[in-house]
mmCIF file of N, CA and C in Angstrom:
data_model
loop_
_atom_site.group_PDB
_atom_site.id
_atom_site.type_symbol
_atom_site.label_atom_id
_atom_site.label_comp_id
_atom_site.label_asym_id
_atom_site.label_seq_id
_atom_site.Cartn_x
_atom_site.Cartn_y
_atom_site.Cartn_z
ATOM 1 N N UNK A 6 23.508 10.006 27.164
ATOM 2 C CA UNK A 6 23.119 9.229 26.008
ATOM 3 C C UNK A 6 23.423 10.038 24.756
ATOM 4 N N UNK A 7 24.047 9.407 23.789
ATOM 5 C CA UNK A 7 24.359 10.044 22.517
ATOM 6 C C UNK A 7 23.166 9.923 21.587
ATOM 7 N N UNK A 8 22.704 11.029 21.014
ATOM 8 C CA UNK A 8 21.556 10.943 20.111
ATOM 9 C C UNK A 8 21.903 10.245 18.809
ATOM 10 N N UNK A 9 20.908 9.664 18.204
ATOM 11 C CA UNK A 9 21.067 9.014 16.905
ATOM 12 C C UNK A 9 21.182 10.101 15.844
ATOM 13 N N UNK A 10 22.279 10.128 15.128
ATOM 14 C CA UNK A 10 22.475 11.104 14.058
ATOM 15 C C UNK A 10 22.181 10.406 12.744
ATOM 16 N N UNK A 11 21.217 10.917 12.014
ATOM 17 C CA UNK A 11 20.795 10.300 10.767
ATOM 18 C C UNK A 11 20.914 11.319 9.646
ATOM 19 N N UNK A 12 21.609 10.948 8.572
ATOM 20 C CA UNK A 12 21.685 11.843 7.431
ATOM 21 C C UNK A 12 20.344 11.793 6.703
ATOM 22 N N UNK A 13 19.976 12.825 5.963
ATOM 23 C CA UNK A 13 18.647 12.890 5.343
ATOM 24 C C UNK A 13 18.254 11.668 4.521
ATOM 25 N N UNK A 14 19.205 11.062 3.819
ATOM 26 C CA UNK A 14 18.878 9.891 3.004
ATOM 27 C C UNK A 14 18.412 8.714 3.850
ATOM 28 N N UNK A 15 18.826 8.660 5.099
ATOM 29 C CA UNK A 15 18.475 7.555 5.973
ATOM 30 C C UNK A 15 17.251 7.843 6.847
ATOM 31 N N UNK A 16 16.770 9.069 6.824
ATOM 32 C CA UNK A 16 15.646 9.446 7.683
ATOM 33 C C UNK A 16 14.403 8.608 7.389
ATOM 34 N N UNK A 17 14.145 8.304 6.135
ATOM 35 C CA UNK A 17 12.967 7.499 5.782
ATOM 36 C C UNK A 17 13.085 6.089 6.344
ATOM 37 N N UNK A 18 14.277 5.524 6.330
ATOM 38 C CA UNK A 18 14.473 4.190 6.906
ATOM 39 C C UNK A 18 14.242 4.202 8.411
ATOM 40 N N UNK A 19 14.749 5.215 9.098
ATOM 41 C CA UNK A 19 14.535 5.323 10.540
ATOM 42 C C UNK A 19 13.051 5.463 10.853
ATOM 43 N N UNK A 20 12.370 6.300 10.111
ATOM 44 C CA UNK A 20 10.930 6.469 10.307
ATOM 45 C C UNK A 20 10.201 5.156 10.055
ATOM 46 N N UNK A 21 10.622 4.416 9.044
ATOM 47 C CA UNK A 21 9.998 3.139 8.741
ATOM 48 C C UNK A 21 10.197 2.137 9.874
ATOM 49 N N UNK A 22 11.361 2.138 10.514
ATOM 50 C CA UNK A 22 11.602 1.270 11.674
ATOM 51 C C UNK A 22 10.576 1.577 12.761
ATOM 52 N N UNK A 23 10.396 2.854 13.051
ATOM 53 C CA UNK A 23 9.482 3.256 14.122
ATOM 54 C C UNK A 23 8.022 2.966 13.774
ATOM 55 N N UNK A 24 7.651 3.178 12.524
ATOM 56 C CA UNK A 24 6.283 2.889 12.090
ATOM 57 C C UNK A 24 6.006 1.393 12.161
ATOM 58 N N UNK A 25 6.965 0.577 11.729
ATOM 59 C CA UNK A 25 6.783 -0.876 11.804
ATOM 60 C C UNK A 25 6.567 -1.320 13.246
ATOM 61 N N UNK A 26 7.346 -0.755 14.165
ATOM 62 C CA UNK A 26 7.155 -1.095 15.573
ATOM 63 C C UNK A 26 5.772 -0.684 16.058
ATOM 64 N N UNK A 27 5.352 0.509 15.688
ATOM 65 C CA UNK A 27 4.039 0.995 16.118
ATOM 66 C C UNK A 27 2.922 0.094 15.596
ATOM 67 N N UNK A 28 2.982 -0.270 14.331
ATOM 68 C CA UNK A 28 1.957 -1.137 13.743
ATOM 69 C C UNK A 28 2.026 -2.519 14.373
ATOM 70 N N UNK A 29 3.230 -3.055 14.497
ATOM 71 C CA UNK A 29 3.412 -4.398 15.067
ATOM 72 C C UNK A 29 2.884 -4.466 16.501
ATOM 73 N N UNK A 30 3.014 -3.374 17.244
ATOM 74 C CA UNK A 30 2.584 -3.331 18.649
ATOM 75 C C UNK A 30 1.167 -2.774 18.800
ATOM 76 N N UNK A 31 0.447 -2.642 17.691
ATOM 77 C CA UNK A 31 -0.947 -2.184 17.700
ATOM 78 C C UNK A 31 -1.122 -0.832 18.402
ATOM 79 N N UNK A 32 -0.176 0.067 18.182
ATOM 80 C CA UNK A 32 -0.227 1.448 18.682
ATOM 81 C C UNK A 32 -0.234 1.531 20.211
ATOM 82 N N UNK A 33 0.219 0.483 20.878
ATOM 83 C CA UNK A 33 0.279 0.435 22.337
ATOM 84 C C UNK A 33 1.638 0.959 22.791
ATOM 85 N N UNK A 34 1.662 2.113 23.431
ATOM 86 C CA UNK A 34 2.932 2.750 23.779
ATOM 87 C C UNK A 34 3.767 1.902 24.737
ATOM 88 N N UNK A 35 3.143 1.171 25.644
ATOM 89 C CA UNK A 35 3.900 0.313 26.557
ATOM 90 C C UNK A 35 4.527 -0.857 25.798
ATOM 91 N N UNK A 36 3.793 -1.418 24.860
ATOM 92 C CA UNK A 36 4.333 -2.509 24.051
ATOM 93 C C UNK A 36 5.482 -2.015 23.175
ATOM 94 N N UNK A 37 5.355 -0.807 22.633
ATOM 95 C CA UNK A 37 6.425 -0.229 21.809
ATOM 96 C C UNK A 37 7.681 -0.029 22.654
ATOM 97 N N UNK A 38 7.517 0.524 23.849
ATOM 98 C CA UNK A 38 8.661 0.732 24.745
ATOM 99 C C UNK A 38 9.333 -0.593 25.073
ATOM 100 N N UNK A 39 8.541 -1.617 25.345
ATOM 101 C CA UNK A 39 9.101 -2.936 25.628
ATOM 102 C C UNK A 39 9.825 -3.517 24.436
ATOM 103 N N UNK A 40 9.248 -3.346 23.257
ATOM 104 C CA UNK A 40 9.864 -3.872 22.038
ATOM 105 C C UNK A 40 11.194 -3.173 21.747
ATOM 106 N N UNK A 41 11.280 -1.892 22.024
ATOM 107 C CA UNK A 41 12.521 -1.155 21.799
ATOM 108 C C UNK A 41 13.637 -1.627 22.716
ATOM 109 N N UNK A 42 13.287 -2.087 23.921
ATOM 110 C CA UNK A 42 14.291 -2.484 24.911
ATOM 111 C C UNK A 42 14.586 -3.981 24.931
ATOM 112 N N UNK A 43 13.781 -4.801 24.244
ATOM 113 C CA UNK A 43 13.947 -6.250 24.269
ATOM 114 C C UNK A 43 15.169 -6.675 23.468
ATOM 115 N N UNK A 44 16.061 -7.490 24.059
ATOM 116 C CA UNK A 44 17.204 -8.010 23.292
ATOM 117 C C UNK A 44 16.722 -8.846 22.110
ATOM 118 N N UNK A 45 17.403 -8.696 20.982
ATOM 119 C CA UNK A 45 17.003 -9.381 19.753
ATOM 120 C C UNK A 45 18.181 -10.216 19.247
ATOM 121 N N UNK A 46 17.945 -11.484 19.000
ATOM 122 C CA UNK A 46 18.985 -12.390 18.538
ATOM 123 C C UNK A 46 19.625 -11.887 17.247
ATOM 124 N N UNK A 47 18.794 -11.381 16.311
ATOM 125 C CA UNK A 47 19.302 -10.920 15.016
ATOM 126 C C UNK A 47 20.228 -9.713 15.133
ATOM 127 N N UNK A 48 20.190 -9.033 16.280
ATOM 128 C CA UNK A 48 21.055 -7.871 16.507
ATOM 129 C C UNK A 48 22.198 -8.221 17.452
ATOM 130 N N UNK A 49 22.521 -9.493 17.548
ATOM 131 C CA UNK A 49 23.610 -9.917 18.423
ATOM 132 C C UNK A 49 23.277 -9.790 19.894
ATOM 133 N N UNK A 50 22.005 -9.865 20.227
ATOM 134 C CA UNK A 50 21.587 -9.787 21.621
ATOM 135 C C UNK A 50 21.331 -8.380 22.133
ATOM 136 N N UNK A 51 21.559 -7.380 21.307
ATOM 137 C CA UNK A 51 21.257 -6.018 21.750
ATOM 138 C C UNK A 51 19.840 -5.655 21.347
ATOM 139 N N UNK A 52 19.310 -4.618 21.941
ATOM 140 C CA UNK A 52 17.955 -4.175 21.627
ATOM 141 C C UNK A 52 17.983 -3.159 20.495
ATOM 142 N N UNK A 53 16.810 -2.866 19.954
ATOM 143 C CA UNK A 53 16.708 -1.846 18.906
ATOM 144 C C UNK A 53 17.174 -0.500 19.449
ATOM 145 N N UNK A 54 16.787 -0.169 20.675
ATOM 146 C CA UNK A 54 17.199 1.126 21.231
ATOM 147 C C UNK A 54 18.715 1.192 21.417
ATOM 148 N N UNK A 55 19.344 0.083 21.808
ATOM 149 C CA UNK A 55 20.803 0.070 21.929
ATOM 150 C C UNK A 55 21.457 0.272 20.561
ATOM 151 N N UNK A 56 20.906 -0.361 19.543
ATOM 152 C CA UNK A 56 21.455 -0.213 18.196
ATOM 153 C C UNK A 56 21.345 1.234 17.712
ATOM 154 N N UNK A 57 20.254 1.895 18.074
ATOM 155 C CA UNK A 57 20.068 3.282 17.637
ATOM 156 C C UNK A 57 20.963 4.264 18.392
ATOM 157 N N UNK A 58 21.516 3.853 19.509
ATOM 158 C CA UNK A 58 22.419 4.723 20.270
ATOM 159 C C UNK A 58 23.843 4.696 19.728
ATOM 160 N N UNK A 59 24.124 3.802 18.807
ATOM 161 C CA UNK A 59 25.462 3.669 18.232
ATOM 162 C C UNK A 59 25.500 4.363 16.873
ATOM 163 N N UNK A 60 26.717 4.623 16.365
ATOM 164 C CA UNK A 60 26.793 5.163 14.995
ATOM 165 C C UNK A 60 26.027 4.232 14.051
ATOM 166 N N UNK A 61 25.279 4.818 13.165
ATOM 167 C CA UNK A 61 24.348 4.042 12.355
ATOM 168 C C UNK A 61 24.572 4.322 10.873
ATOM 169 N N UNK A 62 24.404 3.286 10.058
ATOM 170 C CA UNK A 62 24.515 3.457 8.611
ATOM 171 C C UNK A 62 23.292 2.822 7.955
ATOM 172 N N UNK A 63 23.244 2.887 6.653
ATOM 173 C CA UNK A 63 22.062 2.413 5.933
ATOM 174 C C UNK A 63 21.864 0.906 6.112
ATOM 175 N N UNK A 64 22.934 0.136 6.167
ATOM 176 C CA UNK A 64 22.797 -1.310 6.365
ATOM 177 C C UNK A 64 22.213 -1.626 7.736
ATOM 178 N N UNK A 65 22.656 -0.903 8.740
ATOM 179 C CA UNK A 65 22.118 -1.083 10.088
ATOM 180 C C UNK A 65 20.634 -0.720 10.120
ATOM 181 N N UNK A 66 20.261 0.369 9.465
ATOM 182 C CA UNK A 66 18.850 0.763 9.429
ATOM 183 C C UNK A 66 17.998 -0.269 8.706
ATOM 184 N N UNK A 67 18.517 -0.838 7.651
ATOM 185 C CA UNK A 67 17.769 -1.890 6.945
ATOM 186 C C UNK A 67 17.572 -3.116 7.839
ATOM 187 N N UNK A 68 18.598 -3.468 8.599
ATOM 188 C CA UNK A 68 18.483 -4.599 9.517
ATOM 189 C C UNK A 68 17.466 -4.286 10.614
ATOM 190 N N UNK A 69 17.506 -3.091 11.151
ATOM 191 C CA UNK A 69 16.543 -2.689 12.182
ATOM 192 C C UNK A 69 15.124 -2.707 11.626
ATOM 193 N N UNK A 70 14.951 -2.273 10.389
ATOM 194 C CA UNK A 70 13.628 -2.283 9.761
ATOM 195 C C UNK A 70 13.101 -3.712 9.659
ATOM 196 N N UNK A 71 13.954 -4.637 9.258
ATOM 197 C CA UNK A 71 13.552 -6.045 9.147
ATOM 198 C C UNK A 71 13.174 -6.612 10.518
ATOM 199 N N UNK A 72 13.992 -6.337 11.513
ATOM 200 C CA UNK A 72 13.721 -6.827 12.865
ATOM 201 C C UNK A 72 12.420 -6.232 13.404
ATOM 202 N N UNK A 73 12.215 -4.945 13.186
ATOM 203 C CA UNK A 73 11.015 -4.279 13.700
ATOM 204 C C UNK A 73 9.732 -4.882 13.107
ATOM 205 N N UNK A 74 9.815 -5.353 11.885
ATOM 206 C CA UNK A 74 8.635 -5.924 11.241
ATOM 207 C C UNK A 74 8.342 -7.366 11.617
ATOM 208 N N UNK A 75 9.300 -8.023 12.263
ATOM 209 C CA UNK A 75 9.117 -9.437 12.595
ATOM 210 C C UNK A 75 9.301 -9.741 14.073
ATOM 211 N N UNK A 76 9.488 -8.714 14.875
ATOM 212 C CA UNK A 76 9.737 -8.895 16.305
ATOM 213 C C UNK A 76 8.591 -9.620 16.983
ATOM 214 N N UNK A 77 8.881 -10.721 17.693
ATOM 215 C CA UNK A 77 7.793 -11.410 18.396
ATOM 216 C C UNK A 77 7.271 -10.533 19.532
ATOM 217 N N UNK A 78 5.982 -10.551 19.709
ATOM 218 C CA UNK A 78 5.368 -9.733 20.750
ATOM 219 C C UNK A 78 5.001 -10.595 21.949
ATOM 220 N N UNK A 79 5.125 -10.019 23.157
ATOM 221 C CA UNK A 79 4.723 -10.776 24.349
ATOM 222 C C UNK A 79 3.211 -10.968 24.350
ATOM 223 N N UNK A 80 2.786 -12.039 24.910
ATOM 224 C CA UNK A 80 1.338 -12.328 24.977
ATOM 225 C C UNK A 80 0.752 -11.808 26.254
#
């Protein structure tokens, strides 16, 4: 697996993606793991974790931040 390389200017956006997921999933680590792996229509059917494994830029991070804040949660 190739690690996500983030330049310093984008580090805050990446952190915000992860914080949004944590808040959205009510700090439940299993729910967070599931949310990271769930395919998302807004990302072309790929998951947030798949998107983070690819070369990433500020536009991609902004899209991930938006998705992380609105991701539907399983009941």
